[in-house]
mmCIF file of C-alpha atoms in Angstrom:
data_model
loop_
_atom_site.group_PDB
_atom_site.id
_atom_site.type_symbol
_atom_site.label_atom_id
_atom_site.label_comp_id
_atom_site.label_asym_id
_atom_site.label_seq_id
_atom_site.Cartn_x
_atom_site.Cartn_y
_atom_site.Cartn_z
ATOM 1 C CA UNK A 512 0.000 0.000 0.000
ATOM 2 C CA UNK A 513 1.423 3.527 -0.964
ATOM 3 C CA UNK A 514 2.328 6.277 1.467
ATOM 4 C CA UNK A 515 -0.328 8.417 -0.045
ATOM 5 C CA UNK A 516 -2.956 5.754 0.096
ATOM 6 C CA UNK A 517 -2.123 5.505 3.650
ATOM 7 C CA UNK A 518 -2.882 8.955 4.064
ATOM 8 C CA UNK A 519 -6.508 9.218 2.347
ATOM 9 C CA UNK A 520 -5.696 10.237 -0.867
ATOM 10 C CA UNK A 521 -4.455 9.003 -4.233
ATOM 11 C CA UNK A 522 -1.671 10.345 -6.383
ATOM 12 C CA UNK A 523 -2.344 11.737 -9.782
ATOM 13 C CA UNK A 524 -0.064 10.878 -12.706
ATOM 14 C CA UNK A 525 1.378 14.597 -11.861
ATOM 15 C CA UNK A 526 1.605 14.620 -8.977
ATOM 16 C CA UNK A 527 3.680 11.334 -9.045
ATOM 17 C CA UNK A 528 5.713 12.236 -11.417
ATOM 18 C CA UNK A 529 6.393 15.598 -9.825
ATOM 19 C CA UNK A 530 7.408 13.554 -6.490
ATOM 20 C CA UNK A 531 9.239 11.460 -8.593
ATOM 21 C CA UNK A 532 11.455 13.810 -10.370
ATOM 22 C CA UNK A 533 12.336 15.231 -7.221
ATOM 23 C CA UNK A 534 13.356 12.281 -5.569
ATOM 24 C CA UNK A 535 15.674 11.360 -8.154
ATOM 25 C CA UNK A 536 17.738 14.785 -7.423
ATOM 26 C CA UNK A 537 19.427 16.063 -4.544
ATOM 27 C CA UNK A 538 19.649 19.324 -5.388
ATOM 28 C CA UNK A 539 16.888 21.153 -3.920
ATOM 29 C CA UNK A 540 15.175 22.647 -7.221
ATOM 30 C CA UNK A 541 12.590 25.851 -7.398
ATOM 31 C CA UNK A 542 9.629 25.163 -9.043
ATOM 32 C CA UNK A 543 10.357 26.739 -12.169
ATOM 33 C CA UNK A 544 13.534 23.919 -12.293
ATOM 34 C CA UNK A 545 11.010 21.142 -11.476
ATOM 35 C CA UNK A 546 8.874 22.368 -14.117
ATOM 36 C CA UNK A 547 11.508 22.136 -16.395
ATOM 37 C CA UNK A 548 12.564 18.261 -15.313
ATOM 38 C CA UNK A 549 8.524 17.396 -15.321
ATOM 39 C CA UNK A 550 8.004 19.189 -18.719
ATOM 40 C CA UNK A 551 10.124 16.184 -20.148
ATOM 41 C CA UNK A 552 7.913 13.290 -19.289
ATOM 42 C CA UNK A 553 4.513 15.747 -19.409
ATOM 43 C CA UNK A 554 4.938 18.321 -21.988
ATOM 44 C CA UNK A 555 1.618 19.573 -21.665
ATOM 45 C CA UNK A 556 1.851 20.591 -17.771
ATOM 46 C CA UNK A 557 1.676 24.129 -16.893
ATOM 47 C CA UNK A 558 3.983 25.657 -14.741
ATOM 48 C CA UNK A 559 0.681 26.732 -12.625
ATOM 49 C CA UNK A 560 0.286 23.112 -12.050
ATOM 50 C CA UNK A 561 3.486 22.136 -10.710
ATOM 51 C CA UNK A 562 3.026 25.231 -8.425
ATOM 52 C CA UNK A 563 -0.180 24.002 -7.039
ATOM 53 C CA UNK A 564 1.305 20.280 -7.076
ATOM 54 C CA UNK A 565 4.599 21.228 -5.304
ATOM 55 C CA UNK A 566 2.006 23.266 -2.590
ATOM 56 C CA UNK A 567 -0.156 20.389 -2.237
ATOM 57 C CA UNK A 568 2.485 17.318 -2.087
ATOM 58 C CA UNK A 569 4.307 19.947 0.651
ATOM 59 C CA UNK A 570 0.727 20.020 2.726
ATOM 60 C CA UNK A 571 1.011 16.291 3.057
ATOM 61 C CA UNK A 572 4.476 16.274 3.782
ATOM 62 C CA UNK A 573 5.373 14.243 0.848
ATOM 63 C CA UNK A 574 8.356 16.929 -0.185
ATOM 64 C CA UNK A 575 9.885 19.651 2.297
ATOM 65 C CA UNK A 576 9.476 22.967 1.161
ATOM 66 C CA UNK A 577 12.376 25.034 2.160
ATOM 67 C CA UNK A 578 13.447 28.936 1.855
ATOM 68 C CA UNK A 579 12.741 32.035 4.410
ATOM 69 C CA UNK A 580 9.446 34.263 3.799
ATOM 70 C CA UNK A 581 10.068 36.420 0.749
ATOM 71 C CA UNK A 582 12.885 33.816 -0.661
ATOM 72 C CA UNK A 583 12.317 32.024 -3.817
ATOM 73 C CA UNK A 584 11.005 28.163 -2.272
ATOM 74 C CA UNK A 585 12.943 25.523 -2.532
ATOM 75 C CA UNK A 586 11.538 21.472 -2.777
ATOM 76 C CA UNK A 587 13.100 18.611 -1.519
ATOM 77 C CA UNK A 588 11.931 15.328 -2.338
ATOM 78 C CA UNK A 589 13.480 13.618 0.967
ATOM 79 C CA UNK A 590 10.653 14.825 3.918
ATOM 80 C CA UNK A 591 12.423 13.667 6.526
ATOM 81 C CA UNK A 592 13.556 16.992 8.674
ATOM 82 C CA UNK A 593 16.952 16.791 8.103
ATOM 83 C CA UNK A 594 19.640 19.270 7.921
ATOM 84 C CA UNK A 595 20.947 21.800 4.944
ATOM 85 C CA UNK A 596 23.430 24.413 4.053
ATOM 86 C CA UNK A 597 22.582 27.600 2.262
ATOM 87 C CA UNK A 598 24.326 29.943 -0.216
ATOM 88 C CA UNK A 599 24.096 33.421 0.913
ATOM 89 C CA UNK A 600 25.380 34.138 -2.640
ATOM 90 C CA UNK A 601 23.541 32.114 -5.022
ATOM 91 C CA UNK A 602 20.749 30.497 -2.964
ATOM 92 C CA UNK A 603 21.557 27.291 -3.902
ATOM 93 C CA UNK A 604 20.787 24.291 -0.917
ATOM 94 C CA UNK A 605 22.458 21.071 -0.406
ATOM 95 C CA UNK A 606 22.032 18.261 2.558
ATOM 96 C CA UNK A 607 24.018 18.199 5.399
ATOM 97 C CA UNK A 608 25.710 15.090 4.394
ATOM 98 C CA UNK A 609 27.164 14.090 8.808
ATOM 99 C CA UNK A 610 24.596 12.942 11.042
ATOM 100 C CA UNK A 611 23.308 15.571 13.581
ATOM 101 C CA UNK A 612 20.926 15.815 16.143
ATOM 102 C CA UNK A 613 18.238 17.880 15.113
ATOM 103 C CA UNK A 614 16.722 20.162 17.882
ATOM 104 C CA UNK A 615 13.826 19.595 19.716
ATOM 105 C CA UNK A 616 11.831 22.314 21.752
ATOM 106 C CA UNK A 617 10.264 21.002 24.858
ATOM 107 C CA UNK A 618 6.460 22.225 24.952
ATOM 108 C CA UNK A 619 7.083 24.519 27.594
ATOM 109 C CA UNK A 620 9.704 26.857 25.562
ATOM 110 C CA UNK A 621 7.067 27.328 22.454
ATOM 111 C CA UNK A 622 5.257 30.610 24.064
ATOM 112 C CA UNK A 623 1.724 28.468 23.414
ATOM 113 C CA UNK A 624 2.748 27.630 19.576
ATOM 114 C CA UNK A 625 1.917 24.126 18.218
ATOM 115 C CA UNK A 626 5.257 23.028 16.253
ATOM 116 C CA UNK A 627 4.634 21.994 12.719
ATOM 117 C CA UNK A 628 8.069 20.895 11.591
ATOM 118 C CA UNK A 629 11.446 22.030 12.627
ATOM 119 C CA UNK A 630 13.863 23.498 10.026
ATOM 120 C CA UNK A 631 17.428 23.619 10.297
ATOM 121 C CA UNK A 632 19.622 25.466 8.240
ATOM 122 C CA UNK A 633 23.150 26.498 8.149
ATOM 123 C CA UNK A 634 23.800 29.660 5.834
ATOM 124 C CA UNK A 635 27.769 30.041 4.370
ATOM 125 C CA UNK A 636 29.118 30.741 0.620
ATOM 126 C CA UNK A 637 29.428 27.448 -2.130
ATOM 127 C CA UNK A 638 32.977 26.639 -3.283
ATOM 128 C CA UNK A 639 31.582 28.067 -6.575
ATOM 129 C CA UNK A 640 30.585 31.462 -5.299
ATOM 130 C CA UNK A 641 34.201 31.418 -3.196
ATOM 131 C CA UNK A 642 35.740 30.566 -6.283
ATOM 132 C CA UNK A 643 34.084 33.943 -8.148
ATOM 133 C CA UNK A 644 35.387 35.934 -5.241
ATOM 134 C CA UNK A 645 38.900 35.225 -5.378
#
């Protein structure tokens, strides 16, 4: 039985092939980039699609949706909270690729908030973007 079967509702053919693309890749793409990988196996999808795809597979926790309010989002097929590390330069996001323990607040430090997910993320500069600099 499939995760999202398990969870009351079925997968479309885009929506699993959205998941799909973006499990195969570790690179943390925008939507406009997974629109581009999707277009390949669905050339008829809009790019208002895999929007509203990306937003709804995220709502189930099928992909992690990372990037600060205001910053471009960024999808990660693994949902697992796990760790990643930020260009300050070029936005791009990779894994942390070391085991570490992610944080957890105990109830009585969340000023009355219910935690949703926990998101940690270092922020530095790529070896590309250091490379540019020098």
């Amino acid at each position: 039985m499939s995760m999202a079967h398990e969870m009351g509702f079925r997968l479309s053919k885009q929506r699993k092939v959205i998941l799909e693309e973006l499990q195969k890749v570790k690179t943390h793409p925008t939507a406009d980039e997974v629109y581009d990988m999707v277009r390949k196996i669905i050339p008829r999808i809009s790019l208002g699609t895999v929007y509203r795809n990306l937003e709804f597979l995220s709502s189930k926790g099928l992909v992690l949706k990372l990037g600060a309010p205001g910053e471009q989002k960024r999808f990660d097929g693994t949902p697992e909270p796990h760790p990643h590390i930020r260009c300050e330069v070029c936005t791009a996001v990779a894994d942390v690729e070391c085991e570490i323990e992610i944080p957890i607040i105990p109830e009585s430090c969340t000023s009355g908030y219910r935690v949703l997910s926990t998101n940690v993320e270092f922020v530095g500069i790529c070896p590309k973007c250091q490379a540019a600099q020098q």
